[in-house]
PDB file of C-alpha atoms in Angstrom:
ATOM      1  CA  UNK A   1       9.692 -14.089   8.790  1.00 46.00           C
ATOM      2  CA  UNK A   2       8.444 -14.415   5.276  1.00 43.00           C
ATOM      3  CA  UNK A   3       5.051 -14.795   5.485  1.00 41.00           C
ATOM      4  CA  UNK A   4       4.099 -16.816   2.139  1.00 40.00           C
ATOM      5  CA  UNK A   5       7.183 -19.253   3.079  1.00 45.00           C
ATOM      6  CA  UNK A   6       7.778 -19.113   6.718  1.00 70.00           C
ATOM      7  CA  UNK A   7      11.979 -18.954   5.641  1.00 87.00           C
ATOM      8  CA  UNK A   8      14.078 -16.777   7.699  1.00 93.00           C
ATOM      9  CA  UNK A   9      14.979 -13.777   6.053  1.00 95.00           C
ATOM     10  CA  UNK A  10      18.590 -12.010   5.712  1.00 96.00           C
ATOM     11  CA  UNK A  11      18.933  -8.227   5.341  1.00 96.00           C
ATOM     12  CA  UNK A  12      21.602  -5.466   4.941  1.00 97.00           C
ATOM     13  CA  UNK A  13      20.455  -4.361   8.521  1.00 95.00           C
ATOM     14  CA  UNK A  14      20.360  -7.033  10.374  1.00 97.00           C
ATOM     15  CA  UNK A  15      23.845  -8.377   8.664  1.00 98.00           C
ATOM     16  CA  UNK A  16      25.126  -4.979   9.452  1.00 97.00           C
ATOM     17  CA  UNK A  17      24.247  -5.303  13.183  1.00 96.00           C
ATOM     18  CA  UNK A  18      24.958  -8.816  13.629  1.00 97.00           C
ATOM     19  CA  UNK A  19      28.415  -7.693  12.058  1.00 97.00           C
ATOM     20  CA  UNK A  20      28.851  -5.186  14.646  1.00 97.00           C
ATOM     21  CA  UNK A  21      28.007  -7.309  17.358  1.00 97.00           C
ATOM     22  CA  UNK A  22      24.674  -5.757  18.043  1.00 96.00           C
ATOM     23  CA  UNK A  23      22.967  -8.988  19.067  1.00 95.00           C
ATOM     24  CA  UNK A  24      20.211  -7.699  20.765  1.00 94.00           C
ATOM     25  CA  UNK A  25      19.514  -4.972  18.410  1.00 93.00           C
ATOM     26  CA  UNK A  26      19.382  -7.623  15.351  1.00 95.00           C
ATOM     27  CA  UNK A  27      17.070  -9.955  17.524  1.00 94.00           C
ATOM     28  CA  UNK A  28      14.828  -7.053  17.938  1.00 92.00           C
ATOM     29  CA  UNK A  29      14.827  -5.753  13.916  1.00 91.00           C
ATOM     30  CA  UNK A  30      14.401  -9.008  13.224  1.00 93.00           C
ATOM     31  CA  UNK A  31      11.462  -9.124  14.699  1.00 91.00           C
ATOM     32  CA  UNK A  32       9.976  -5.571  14.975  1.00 85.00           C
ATOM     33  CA  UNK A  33      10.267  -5.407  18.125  1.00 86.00           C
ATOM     34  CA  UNK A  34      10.800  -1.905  20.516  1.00 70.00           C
ATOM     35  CA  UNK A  35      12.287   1.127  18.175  1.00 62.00           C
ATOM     36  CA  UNK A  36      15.549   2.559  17.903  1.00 57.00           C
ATOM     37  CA  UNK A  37      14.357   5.320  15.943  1.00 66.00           C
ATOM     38  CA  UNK A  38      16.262   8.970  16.428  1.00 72.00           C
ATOM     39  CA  UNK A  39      14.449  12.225  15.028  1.00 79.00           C
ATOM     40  CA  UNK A  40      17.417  12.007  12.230  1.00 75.00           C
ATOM     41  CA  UNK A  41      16.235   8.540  11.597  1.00 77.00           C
ATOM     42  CA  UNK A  42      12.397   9.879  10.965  1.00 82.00           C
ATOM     43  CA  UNK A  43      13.687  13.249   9.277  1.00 84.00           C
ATOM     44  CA  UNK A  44      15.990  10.787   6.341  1.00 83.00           C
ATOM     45  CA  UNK A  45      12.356   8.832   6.137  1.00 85.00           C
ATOM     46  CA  UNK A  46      10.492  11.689   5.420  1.00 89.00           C
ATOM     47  CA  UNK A  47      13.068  13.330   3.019  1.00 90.00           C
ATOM     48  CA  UNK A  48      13.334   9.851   0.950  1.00 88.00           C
ATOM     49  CA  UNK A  49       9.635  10.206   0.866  1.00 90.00           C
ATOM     50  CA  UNK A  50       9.651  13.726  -0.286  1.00 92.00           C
ATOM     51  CA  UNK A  51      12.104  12.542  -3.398  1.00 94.00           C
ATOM     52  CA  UNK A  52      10.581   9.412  -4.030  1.00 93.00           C
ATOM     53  CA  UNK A  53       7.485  11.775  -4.779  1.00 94.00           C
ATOM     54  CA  UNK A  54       9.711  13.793  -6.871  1.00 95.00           C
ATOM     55  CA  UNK A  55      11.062  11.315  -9.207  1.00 96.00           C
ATOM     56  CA  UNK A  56       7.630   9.798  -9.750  1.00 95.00           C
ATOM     57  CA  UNK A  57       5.783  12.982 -10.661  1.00 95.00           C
ATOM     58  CA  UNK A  58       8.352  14.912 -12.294  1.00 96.00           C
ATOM     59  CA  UNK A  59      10.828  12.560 -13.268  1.00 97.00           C
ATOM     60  CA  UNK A  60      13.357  14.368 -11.746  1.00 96.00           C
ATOM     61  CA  UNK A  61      15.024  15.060  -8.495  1.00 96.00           C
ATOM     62  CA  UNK A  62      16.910  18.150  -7.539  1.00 95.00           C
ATOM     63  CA  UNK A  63      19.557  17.141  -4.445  1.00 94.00           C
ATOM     64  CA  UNK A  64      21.638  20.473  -4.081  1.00 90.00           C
ATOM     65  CA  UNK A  65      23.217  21.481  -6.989  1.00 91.00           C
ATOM     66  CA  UNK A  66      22.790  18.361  -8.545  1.00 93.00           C
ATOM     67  CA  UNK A  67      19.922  17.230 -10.824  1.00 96.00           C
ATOM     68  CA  UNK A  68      19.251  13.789 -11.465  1.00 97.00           C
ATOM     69  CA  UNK A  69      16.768  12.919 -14.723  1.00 97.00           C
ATOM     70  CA  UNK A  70      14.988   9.725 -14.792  1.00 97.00           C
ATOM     71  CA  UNK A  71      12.826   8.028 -17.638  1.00 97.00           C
ATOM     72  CA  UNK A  72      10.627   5.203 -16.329  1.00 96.00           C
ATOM     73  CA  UNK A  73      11.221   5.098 -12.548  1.00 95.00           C
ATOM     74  CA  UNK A  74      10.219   2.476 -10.136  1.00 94.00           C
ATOM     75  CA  UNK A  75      10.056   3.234  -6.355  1.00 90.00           C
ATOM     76  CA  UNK A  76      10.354   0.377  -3.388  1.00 79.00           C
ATOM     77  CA  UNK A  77       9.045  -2.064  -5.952  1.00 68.00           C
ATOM     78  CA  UNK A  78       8.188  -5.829  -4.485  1.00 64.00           C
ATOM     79  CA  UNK A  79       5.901  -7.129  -2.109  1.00 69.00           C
ATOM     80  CA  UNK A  80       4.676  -4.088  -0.173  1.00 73.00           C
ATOM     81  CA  UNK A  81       8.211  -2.521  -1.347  1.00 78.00           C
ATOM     82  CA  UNK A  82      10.229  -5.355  -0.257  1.00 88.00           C
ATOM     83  CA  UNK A  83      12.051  -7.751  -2.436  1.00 93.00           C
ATOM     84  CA  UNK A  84      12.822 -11.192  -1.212  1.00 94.00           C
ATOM     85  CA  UNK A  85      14.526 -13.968  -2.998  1.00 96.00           C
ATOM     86  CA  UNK A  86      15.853 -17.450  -1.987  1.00 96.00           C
ATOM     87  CA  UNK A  87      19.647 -17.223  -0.997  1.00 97.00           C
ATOM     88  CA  UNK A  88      20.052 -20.961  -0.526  1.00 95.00           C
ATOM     89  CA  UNK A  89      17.751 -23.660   0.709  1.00 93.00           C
ATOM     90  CA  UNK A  90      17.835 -21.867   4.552  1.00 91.00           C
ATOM     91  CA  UNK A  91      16.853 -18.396   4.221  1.00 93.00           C
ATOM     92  CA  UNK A  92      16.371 -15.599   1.527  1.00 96.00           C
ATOM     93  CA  UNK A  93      17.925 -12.276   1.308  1.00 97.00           C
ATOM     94  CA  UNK A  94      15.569  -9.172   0.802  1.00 96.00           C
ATOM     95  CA  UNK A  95      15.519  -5.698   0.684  1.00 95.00           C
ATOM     96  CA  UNK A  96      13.970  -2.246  -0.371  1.00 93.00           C
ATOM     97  CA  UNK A  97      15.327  -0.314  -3.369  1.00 94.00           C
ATOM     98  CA  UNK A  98      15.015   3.189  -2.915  1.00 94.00           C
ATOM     99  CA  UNK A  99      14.512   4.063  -6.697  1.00 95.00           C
ATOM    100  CA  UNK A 100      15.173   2.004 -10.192  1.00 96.00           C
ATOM    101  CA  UNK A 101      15.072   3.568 -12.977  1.00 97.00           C
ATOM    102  CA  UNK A 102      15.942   1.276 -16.063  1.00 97.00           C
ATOM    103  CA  UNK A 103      19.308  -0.413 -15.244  1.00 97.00           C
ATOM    104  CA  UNK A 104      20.518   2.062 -12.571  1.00 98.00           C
ATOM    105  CA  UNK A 105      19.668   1.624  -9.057  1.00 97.00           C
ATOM    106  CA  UNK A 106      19.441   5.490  -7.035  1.00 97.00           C
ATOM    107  CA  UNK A 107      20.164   5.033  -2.806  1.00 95.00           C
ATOM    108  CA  UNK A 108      19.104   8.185  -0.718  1.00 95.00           C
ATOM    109  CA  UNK A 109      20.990   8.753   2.306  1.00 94.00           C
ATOM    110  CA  UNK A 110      20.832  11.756   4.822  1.00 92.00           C
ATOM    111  CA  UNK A 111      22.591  13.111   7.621  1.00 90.00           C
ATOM    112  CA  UNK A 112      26.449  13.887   8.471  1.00 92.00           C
ATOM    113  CA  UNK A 113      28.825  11.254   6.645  1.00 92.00           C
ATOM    114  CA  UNK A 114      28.710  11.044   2.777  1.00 94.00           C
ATOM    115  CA  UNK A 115      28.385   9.065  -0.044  1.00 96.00           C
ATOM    116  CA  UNK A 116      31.841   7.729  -0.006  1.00 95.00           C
ATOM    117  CA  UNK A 117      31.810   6.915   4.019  1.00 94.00           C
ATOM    118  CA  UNK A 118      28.370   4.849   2.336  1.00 95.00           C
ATOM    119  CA  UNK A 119      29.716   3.944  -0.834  1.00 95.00           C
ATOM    120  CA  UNK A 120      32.403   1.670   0.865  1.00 94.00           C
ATOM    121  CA  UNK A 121      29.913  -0.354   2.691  1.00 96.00           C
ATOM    122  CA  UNK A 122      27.993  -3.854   1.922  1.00 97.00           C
ATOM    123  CA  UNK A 123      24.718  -1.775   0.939  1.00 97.00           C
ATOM    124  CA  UNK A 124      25.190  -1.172  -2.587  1.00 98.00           C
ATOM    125  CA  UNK A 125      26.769  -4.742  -3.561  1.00 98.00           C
ATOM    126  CA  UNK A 126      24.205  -6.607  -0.993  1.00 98.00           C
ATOM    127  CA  UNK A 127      21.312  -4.746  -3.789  1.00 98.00           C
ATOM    128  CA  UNK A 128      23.591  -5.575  -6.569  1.00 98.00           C
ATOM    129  CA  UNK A 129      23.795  -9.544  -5.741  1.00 98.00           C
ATOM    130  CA  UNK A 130      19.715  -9.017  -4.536  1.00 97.00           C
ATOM    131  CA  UNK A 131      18.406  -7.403  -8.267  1.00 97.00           C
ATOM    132  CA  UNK A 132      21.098 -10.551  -9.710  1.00 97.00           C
ATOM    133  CA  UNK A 133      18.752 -12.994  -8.002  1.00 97.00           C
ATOM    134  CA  UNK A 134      15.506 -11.482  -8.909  1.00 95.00           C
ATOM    135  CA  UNK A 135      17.054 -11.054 -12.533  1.00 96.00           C
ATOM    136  CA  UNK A 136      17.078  -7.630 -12.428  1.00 95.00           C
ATOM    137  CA  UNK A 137      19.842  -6.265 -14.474  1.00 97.00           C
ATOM    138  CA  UNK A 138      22.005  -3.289 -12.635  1.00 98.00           C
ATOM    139  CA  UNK A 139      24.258  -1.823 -13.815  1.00 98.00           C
ATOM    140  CA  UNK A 140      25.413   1.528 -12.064  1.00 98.00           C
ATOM    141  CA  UNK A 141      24.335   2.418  -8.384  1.00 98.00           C
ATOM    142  CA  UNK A 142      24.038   6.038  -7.466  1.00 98.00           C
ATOM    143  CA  UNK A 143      24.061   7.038  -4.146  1.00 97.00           C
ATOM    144  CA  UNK A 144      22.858  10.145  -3.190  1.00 96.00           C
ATOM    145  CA  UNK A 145      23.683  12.227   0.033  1.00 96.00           C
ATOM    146  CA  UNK A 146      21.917  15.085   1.781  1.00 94.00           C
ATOM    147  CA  UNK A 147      23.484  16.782   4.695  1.00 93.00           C
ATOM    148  CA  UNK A 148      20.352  18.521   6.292  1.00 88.00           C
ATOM    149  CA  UNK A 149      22.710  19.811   9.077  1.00 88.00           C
ATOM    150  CA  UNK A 150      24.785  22.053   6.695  1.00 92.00           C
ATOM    151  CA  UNK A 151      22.397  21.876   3.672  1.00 90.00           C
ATOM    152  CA  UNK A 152      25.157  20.408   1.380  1.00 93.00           C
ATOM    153  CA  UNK A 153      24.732  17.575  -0.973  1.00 95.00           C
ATOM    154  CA  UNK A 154      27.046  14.928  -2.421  1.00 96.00           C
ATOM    155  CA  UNK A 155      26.740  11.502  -4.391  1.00 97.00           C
ATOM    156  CA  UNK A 156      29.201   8.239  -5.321  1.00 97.00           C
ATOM    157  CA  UNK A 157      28.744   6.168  -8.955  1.00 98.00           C
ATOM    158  CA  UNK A 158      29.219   2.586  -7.892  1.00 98.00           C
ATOM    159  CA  UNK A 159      29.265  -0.069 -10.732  1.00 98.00           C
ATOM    160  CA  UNK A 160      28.139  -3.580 -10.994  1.00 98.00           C
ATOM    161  CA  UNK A 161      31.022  -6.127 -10.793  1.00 98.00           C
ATOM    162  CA  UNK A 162      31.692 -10.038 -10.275  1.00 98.00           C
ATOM    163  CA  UNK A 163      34.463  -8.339  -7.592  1.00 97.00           C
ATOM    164  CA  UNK A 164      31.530  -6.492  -6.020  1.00 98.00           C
ATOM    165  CA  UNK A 165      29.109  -9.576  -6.438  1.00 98.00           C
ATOM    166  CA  UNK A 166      32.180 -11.819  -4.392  1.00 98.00           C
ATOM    167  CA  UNK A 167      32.862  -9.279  -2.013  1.00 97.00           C
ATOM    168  CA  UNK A 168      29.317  -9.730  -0.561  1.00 98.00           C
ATOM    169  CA  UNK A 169      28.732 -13.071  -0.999  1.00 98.00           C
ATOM    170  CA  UNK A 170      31.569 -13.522   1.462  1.00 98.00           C
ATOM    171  CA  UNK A 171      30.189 -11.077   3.677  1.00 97.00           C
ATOM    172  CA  UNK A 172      26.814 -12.464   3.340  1.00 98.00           C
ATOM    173  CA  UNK A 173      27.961 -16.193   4.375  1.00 96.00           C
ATOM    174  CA  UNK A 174      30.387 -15.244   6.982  1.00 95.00           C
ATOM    175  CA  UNK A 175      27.570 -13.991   8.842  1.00 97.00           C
ATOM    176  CA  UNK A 176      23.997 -15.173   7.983  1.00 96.00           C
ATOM    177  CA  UNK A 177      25.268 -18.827   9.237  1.00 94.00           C
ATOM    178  CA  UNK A 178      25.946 -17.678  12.322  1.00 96.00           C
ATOM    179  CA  UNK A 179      22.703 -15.425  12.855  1.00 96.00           C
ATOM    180  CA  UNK A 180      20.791 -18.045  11.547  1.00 95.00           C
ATOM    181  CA  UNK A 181      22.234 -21.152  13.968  1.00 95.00           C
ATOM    182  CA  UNK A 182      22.054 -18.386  16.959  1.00 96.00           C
ATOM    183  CA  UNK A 183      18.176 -17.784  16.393  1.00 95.00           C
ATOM    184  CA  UNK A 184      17.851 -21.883  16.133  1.00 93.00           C
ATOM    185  CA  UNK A 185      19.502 -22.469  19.313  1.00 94.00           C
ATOM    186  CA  UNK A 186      17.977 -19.754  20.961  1.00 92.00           C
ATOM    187  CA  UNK A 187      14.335 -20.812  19.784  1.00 89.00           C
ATOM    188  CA  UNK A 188      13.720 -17.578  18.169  1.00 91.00           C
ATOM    189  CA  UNK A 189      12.843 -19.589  14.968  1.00 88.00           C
ATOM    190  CA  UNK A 190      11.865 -23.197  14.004  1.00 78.00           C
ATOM    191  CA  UNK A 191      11.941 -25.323  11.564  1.00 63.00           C
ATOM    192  CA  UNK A 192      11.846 -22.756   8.421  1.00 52.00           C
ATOM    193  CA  UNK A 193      10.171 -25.334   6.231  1.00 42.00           C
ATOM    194  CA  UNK A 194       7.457 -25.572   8.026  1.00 40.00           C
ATOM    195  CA  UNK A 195       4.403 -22.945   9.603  1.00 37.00           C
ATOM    196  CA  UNK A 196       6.207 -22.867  13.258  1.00 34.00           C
ATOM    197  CA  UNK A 197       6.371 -19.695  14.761  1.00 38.00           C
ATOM    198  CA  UNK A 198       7.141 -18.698  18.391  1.00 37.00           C
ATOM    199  CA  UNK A 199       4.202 -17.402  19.883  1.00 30.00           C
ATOM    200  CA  UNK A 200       5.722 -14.475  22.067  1.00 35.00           C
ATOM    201  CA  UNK A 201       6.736 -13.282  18.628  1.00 33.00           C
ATOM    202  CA  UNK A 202       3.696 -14.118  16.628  1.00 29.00           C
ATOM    203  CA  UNK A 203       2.150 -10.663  16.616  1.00 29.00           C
ATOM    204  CA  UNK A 204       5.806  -8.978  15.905  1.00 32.00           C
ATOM    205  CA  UNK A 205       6.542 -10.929  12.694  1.00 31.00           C
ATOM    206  CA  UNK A 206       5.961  -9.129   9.200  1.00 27.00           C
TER     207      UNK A 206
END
């Protein structure tokens, strides 16, 4: 849950599992509970870290052959990295930006399928609709792919649209309904205007 508002908060993950029919798996992101971490999983974590570190002290990342220059860069910006903004008056949507710099957004991904397996997902327009919210103006996404398998890199330009904006919306409210009236009826939540919060989940919630 958001902690300042207590309002139930809507991700790319937990869409994307909930999407997939991953119930159990989305209850338990949700709520931090258990791990379904791989050693890929920590390995991409530790290389976003490694160019995160990059781009803020040299202003500059080097992904295979390809060298991306940035001017005033902002890394997983937000509260503790995470940006959260009211959706409607039942939950928020929130998220962490890998890098920003100026009015193009930079996603890191690792690991066997490319930027263009990515680059047709929700990801990219779920940020777009996200910096929209928080008045953040975007304009270009790139998203930025390192095999570590076959040491071979690759990225996809995605641009800001109304047809990208739409696209998720739809995806957005096709699903967040549902998760949301599942975790009512299931008691996983309460009321979301006010302080209740399950008890066997109390220590889970961030």
């Amino acid at each position: 849950m958001n902690k300042k508002t207590d309002r139930f908060r809507v991700s790319h993950s937990l869409l994307t599992l909930w999407d997939n029919n991953k119930i159990d798996q989305a209850v338990s992101t949700y709520f931090h509970i258990g791990g379904f971490d791989s050693p890929a999983m920590q390995q991409g974590r530790d290389l976003h870290k490694k160019w995160q570190d990059s781009i803020l002290k040299d202003k500059k990342l080097t992904v295979g052959a390809n060298t991306f220059k940035f001017d005033t860069p902002v890394v997983e910006f937000g509260d503790k990295g995470e940006l959260n903004k009211p959706y409607n008056e039942l939950w928020d949507i929130g998220g962490r930006f890998d890098a920003l710099d100026g009015t193009t957004l930079y996603e890191f991904k690792s690991g066997v399928k490319d930027s263009l397996d990515y680059a047709g997902g929700y990801q990219i327009p779920f940020y777009f609709l996200l910096a929209e919210l928080s008045n953040i103006k975007i304009e270009t996404a790139y998203l930025i792919h390192y095999n570590q398998h076959t040491d071979k890199a690759d990225f996809t330009i995605i641009h800001n649209s109304p047809w990208q904006i739409e696209r998720v919306r739809n995806w957005i409210d096709s699903n967040a309904h549902e998760i949301f009236t599942y975790f009512k009826d299931n008691f996983l939540i309460g009321d979301t205007t006010s302080s209740y919060v399950p008890i066997d989940f109390r220590l889970a919630i961030c």
